[in-house]
XYZ file of C-alpha atoms in Angstrom:
348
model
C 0.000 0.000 0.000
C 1.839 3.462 -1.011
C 2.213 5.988 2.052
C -0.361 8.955 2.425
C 0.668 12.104 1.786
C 1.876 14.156 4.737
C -0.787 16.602 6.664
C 0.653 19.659 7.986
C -0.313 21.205 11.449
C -2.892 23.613 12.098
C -0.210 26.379 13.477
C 3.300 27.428 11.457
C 5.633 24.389 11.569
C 8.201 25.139 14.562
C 11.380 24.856 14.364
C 13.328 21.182 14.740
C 15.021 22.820 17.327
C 12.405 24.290 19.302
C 10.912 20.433 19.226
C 14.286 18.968 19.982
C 14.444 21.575 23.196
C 11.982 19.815 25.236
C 11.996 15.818 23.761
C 12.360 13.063 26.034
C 11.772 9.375 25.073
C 10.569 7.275 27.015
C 9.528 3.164 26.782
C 6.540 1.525 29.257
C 5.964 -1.535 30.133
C 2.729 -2.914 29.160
C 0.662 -5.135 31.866
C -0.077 -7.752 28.774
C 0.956 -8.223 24.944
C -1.095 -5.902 22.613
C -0.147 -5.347 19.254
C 2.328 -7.911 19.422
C 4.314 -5.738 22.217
C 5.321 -5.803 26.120
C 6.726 -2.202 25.927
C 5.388 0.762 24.518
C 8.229 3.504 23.038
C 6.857 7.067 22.668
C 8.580 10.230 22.087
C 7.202 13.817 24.001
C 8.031 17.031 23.941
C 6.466 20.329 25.603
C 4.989 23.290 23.247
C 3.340 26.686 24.858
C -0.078 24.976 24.656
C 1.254 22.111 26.067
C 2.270 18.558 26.034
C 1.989 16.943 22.274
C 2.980 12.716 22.011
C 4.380 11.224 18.650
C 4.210 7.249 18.875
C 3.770 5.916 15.451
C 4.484 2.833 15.121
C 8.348 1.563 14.474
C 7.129 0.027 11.034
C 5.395 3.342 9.666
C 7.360 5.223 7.165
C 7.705 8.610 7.706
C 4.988 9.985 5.182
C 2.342 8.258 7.267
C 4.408 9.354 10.400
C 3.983 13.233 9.423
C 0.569 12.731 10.355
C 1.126 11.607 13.594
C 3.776 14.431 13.755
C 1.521 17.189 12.592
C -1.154 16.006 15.327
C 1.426 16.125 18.151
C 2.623 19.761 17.277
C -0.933 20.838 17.012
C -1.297 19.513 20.901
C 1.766 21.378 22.123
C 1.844 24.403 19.598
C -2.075 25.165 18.932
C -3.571 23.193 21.895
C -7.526 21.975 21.384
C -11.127 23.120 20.301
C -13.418 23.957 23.435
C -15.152 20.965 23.776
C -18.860 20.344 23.864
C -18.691 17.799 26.705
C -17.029 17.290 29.847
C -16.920 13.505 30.426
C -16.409 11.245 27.711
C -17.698 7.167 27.435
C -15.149 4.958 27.015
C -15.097 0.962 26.665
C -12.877 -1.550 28.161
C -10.522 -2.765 26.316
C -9.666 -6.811 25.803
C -6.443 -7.769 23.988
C -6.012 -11.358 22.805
C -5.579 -12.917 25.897
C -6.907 -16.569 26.741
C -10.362 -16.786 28.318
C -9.626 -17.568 32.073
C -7.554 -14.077 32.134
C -10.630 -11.617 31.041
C -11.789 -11.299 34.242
C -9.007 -10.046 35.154
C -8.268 -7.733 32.440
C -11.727 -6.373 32.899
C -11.134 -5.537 36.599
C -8.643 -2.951 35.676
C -11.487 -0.864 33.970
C -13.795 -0.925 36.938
C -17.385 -0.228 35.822
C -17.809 -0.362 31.925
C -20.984 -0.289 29.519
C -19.071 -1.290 26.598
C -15.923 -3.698 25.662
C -13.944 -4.385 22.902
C -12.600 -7.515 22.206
C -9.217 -7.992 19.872
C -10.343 -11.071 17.674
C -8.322 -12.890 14.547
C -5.132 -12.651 16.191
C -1.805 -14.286 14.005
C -1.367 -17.575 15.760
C -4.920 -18.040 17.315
C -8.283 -19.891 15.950
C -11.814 -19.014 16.229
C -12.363 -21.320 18.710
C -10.142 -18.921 21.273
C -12.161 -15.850 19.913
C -15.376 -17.035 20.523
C -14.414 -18.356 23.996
C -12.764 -15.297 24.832
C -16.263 -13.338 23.903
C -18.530 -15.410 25.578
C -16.234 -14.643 28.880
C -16.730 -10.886 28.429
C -20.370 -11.872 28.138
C -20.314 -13.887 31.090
C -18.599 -11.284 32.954
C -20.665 -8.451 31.744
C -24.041 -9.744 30.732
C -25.191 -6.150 29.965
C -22.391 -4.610 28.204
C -21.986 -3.653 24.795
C -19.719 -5.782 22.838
C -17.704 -4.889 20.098
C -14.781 -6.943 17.833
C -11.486 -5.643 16.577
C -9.907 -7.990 13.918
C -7.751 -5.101 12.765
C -8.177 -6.745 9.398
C -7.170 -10.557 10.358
C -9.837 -12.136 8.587
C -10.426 -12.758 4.804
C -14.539 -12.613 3.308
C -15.444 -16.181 3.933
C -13.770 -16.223 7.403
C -15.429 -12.891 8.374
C -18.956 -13.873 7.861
C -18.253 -17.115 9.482
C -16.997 -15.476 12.097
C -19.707 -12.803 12.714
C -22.090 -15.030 12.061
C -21.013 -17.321 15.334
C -20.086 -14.622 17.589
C -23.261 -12.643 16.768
C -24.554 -15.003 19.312
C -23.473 -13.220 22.102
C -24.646 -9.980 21.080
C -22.429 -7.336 18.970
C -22.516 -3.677 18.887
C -20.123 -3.706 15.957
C -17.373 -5.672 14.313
C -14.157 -3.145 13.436
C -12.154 -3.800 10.269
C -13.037 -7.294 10.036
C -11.280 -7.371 6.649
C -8.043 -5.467 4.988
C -9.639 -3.612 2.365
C -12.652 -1.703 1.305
C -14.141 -3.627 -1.122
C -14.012 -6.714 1.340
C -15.574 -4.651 3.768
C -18.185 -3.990 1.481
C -18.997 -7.325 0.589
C -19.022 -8.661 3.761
C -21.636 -6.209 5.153
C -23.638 -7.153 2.249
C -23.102 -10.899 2.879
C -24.259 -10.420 6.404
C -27.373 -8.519 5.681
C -28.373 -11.294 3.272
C -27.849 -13.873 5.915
C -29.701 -11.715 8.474
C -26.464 -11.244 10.900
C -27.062 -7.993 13.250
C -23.684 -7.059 12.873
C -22.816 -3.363 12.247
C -19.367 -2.848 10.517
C -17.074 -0.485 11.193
C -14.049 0.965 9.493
C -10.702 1.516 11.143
C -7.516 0.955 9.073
C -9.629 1.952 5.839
C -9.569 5.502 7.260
C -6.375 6.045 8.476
C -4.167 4.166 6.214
C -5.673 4.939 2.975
C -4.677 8.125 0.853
C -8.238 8.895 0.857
C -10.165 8.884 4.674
C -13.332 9.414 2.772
C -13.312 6.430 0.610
C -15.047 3.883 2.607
C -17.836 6.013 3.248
C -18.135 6.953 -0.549
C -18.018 2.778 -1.390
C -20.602 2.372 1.493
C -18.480 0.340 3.259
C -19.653 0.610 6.807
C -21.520 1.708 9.050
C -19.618 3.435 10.804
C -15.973 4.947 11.277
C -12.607 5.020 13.996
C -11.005 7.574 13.863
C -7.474 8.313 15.796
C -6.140 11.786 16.327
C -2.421 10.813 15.809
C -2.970 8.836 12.579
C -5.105 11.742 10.830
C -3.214 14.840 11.411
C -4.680 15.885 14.513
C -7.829 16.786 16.352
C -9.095 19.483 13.829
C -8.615 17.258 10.377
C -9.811 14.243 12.208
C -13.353 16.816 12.830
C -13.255 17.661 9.173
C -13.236 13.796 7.865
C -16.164 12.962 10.652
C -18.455 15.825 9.265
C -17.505 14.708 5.566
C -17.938 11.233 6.326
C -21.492 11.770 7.353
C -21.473 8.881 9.729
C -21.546 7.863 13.065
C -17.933 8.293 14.423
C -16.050 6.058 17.596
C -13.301 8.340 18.762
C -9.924 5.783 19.471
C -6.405 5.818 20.614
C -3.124 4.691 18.946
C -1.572 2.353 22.641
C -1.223 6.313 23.761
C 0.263 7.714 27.251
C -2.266 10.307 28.414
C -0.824 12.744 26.534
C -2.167 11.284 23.291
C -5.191 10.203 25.118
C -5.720 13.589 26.276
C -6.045 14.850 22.162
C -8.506 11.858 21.690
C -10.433 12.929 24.427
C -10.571 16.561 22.536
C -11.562 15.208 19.685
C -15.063 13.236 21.568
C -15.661 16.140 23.213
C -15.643 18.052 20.298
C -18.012 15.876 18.191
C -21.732 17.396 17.701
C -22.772 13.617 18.349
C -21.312 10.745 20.534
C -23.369 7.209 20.175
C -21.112 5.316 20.891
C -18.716 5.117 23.597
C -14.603 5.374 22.889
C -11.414 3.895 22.959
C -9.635 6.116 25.118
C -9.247 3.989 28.642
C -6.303 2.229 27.363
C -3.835 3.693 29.690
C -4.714 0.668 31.826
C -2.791 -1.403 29.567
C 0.268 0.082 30.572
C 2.003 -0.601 33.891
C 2.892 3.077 34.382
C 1.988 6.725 32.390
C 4.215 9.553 32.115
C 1.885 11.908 34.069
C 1.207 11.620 37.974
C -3.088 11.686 37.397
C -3.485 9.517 34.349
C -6.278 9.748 32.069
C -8.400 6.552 32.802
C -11.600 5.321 33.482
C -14.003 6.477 36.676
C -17.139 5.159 36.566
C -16.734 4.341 32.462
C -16.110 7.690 31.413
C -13.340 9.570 31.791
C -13.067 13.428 32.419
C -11.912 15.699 29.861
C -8.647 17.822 31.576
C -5.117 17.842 31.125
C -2.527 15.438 31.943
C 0.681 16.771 31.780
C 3.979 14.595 31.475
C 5.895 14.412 35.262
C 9.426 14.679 34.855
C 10.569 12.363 37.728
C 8.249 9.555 35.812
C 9.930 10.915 32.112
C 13.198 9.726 33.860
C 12.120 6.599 35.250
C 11.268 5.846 32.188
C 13.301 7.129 29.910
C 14.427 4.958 26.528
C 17.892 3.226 26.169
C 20.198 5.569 24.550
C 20.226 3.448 21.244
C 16.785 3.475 21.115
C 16.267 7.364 22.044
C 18.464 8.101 19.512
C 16.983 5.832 17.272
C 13.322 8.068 17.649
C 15.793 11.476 17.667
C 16.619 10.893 14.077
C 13.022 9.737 13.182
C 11.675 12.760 14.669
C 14.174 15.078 12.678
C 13.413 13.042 9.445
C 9.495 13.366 9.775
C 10.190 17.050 10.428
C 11.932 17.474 6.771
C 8.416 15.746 5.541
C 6.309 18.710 6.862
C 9.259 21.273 6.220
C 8.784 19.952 2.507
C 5.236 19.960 2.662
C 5.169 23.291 4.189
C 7.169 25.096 1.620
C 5.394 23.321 -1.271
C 2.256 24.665 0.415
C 3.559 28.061 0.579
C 5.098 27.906 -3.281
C 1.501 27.564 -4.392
C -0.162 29.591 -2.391
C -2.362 26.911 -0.997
């Protein structure tokens, strides 16, 4: 799949150095594998509005990286709309654990209304998805259950799939497929067969070169959108209102720094159905901020949560690997120095 183009930042680019002032890298351990990872490296740095995160992941080249870029300079630089809401839903959060440790992963949440479930992971079988589904529903007979298979699944599998674990009761299935078209035909294979599954669109939004495109091919019903992987809170607001459908704000395995921009983009959306991604700071075994952003009562509150240095030390990433981020960071800044000046050479 070719790289996006970059996005630039809602406020004049600053200078490498000025980012280069304040960056610290840090890596966090995470309670249990997600994504494939048991530590989590992120790089921070502190702008006059504040604290902005940039965490793309260590495959992502740096075109798609600019966008994450561009949304972390808008956080620190630009800082956030006024929101429309105070408190924002959020769901629990299940990786793609074995059954018997749900209830346990659950219990770091406290009191939820709605879970999501990581399905089709590389190495597992149906059998371990359904059975780790059925002990959410055990566990929480009156939650609302959604599916993640981050694309694991092919057609054929996916409606098989869906088909069993709409047994239990789904809210939604996210990116059950890779691509558009096979998310397309699977929602139209499911409505023949009478499967209440709603599907929604994850990777098709923020990895494609167009965001818009899966609502165009009416591909799902509705969208994910992450602030980091779109360009920040303000462009991620522009795609929801073109999009014209409903929207489930989500984070990118953020400290509360990122999860403090996801939070601004919920509580800047004229409508919130569905409750968000955002309480997955309880993944980690420790934040970089002394009053993380997590879950009371299923919602969490929309304030800041600014990095503490004494944790930014204990923390802090090997020196190969903070150098290793140091020259990412100064690469991704030549993509949206480039961008910039093309920008300005048209007059666009």
């Amino acid at each position: 799949m070719p790289e996006r183009a970059a996005a630039g930042p809602a406020a004049p680019l600053p200078a490498l150095e000025e980012l280069l002032a304040t960056t610290r890298v840090v890596s966090l351990p995470m309670r249990v594998k997600f994504r494939g990872i048991m530590e989590r490296e992120t790089l921070l740095f502190e702008g006059p509005a504040g604290w902005g995160e940039f965490c793309p992941f260590p495959e992502y080249g740096d075109a798609e990286a600019s966008r994450w870029l561009a949304a972390a300079i808008e956080a620190a630089w630009t800082g956030f709309p006024e929101p429309l809401r105070r408190s924002v839903p959020v769901n629990a959060t299940i990786p793609a654990v074995d059954a018997a440790r749900v209830p346990e992963v659950l219990a770091r949440f406290g009191r939820v209304d709605a879970v999501k479930v990581k399905v089709a992971e590389r190495g597992q079988d149906l059998a371990e998805d359904i059975a780790r589904v059925a002990a959410v529903r055990e566990a929480l007979p009156e939650a609302a259950i959604r599916v993640d298979a981050n694309g694991g699944w092919d057609v054929l599998q996916a409606v098989e799939a869906l088909g069993r674990l709409a047994a239990v009761g789904l809210e939604y299935a996210e990116q059950p497929v890779p691509d558009i078209s096979g998310l397309a035909e699977v929602r139209r294979r499911l409505a023949g067969n009478g499967t209440p599954v709603l599907i929604a669109a994850d990777e098709s939004v923020r990895k494609e070169d167009d965001p818009l495109k899966v609502a165009r091919a009416g591909a799902a019903d509705l969208i994910v959108v992450k602030v980091a992987p779109l360009g920040g809170v303000r462009r991620a607001l522009e795609i929801v209102a073109q999009a014209g459908l409903p929207a489930v704000v989500s984070s990118a395995l953020d400290t509360s720094v990122g999860i403090r921009a996801g939070l601004a983009l919920a509580a800047s959306l004229p409508d919130l159905p569905y409750a968000c991604g955002l309480g997955t700071v309880r993944l980690f075994e420790s934040d970089i901020t002394a009053d993380p952003l997590v879950p009371d009562g299923g919602a969490i509150a929309v304030r800041d949560a600014p990095a503490d240095a004494g944790l930014l030390e204990r923390y802090a990433a090997p020196a190969p690997r903070r150098d290793w981020w140091l020259e990412r960071l100064r690469r991704v800044h030549g993509v949206l120095a480039d961008e910039a000046a093309g920008a300005e050479f048209t007059g666009t």
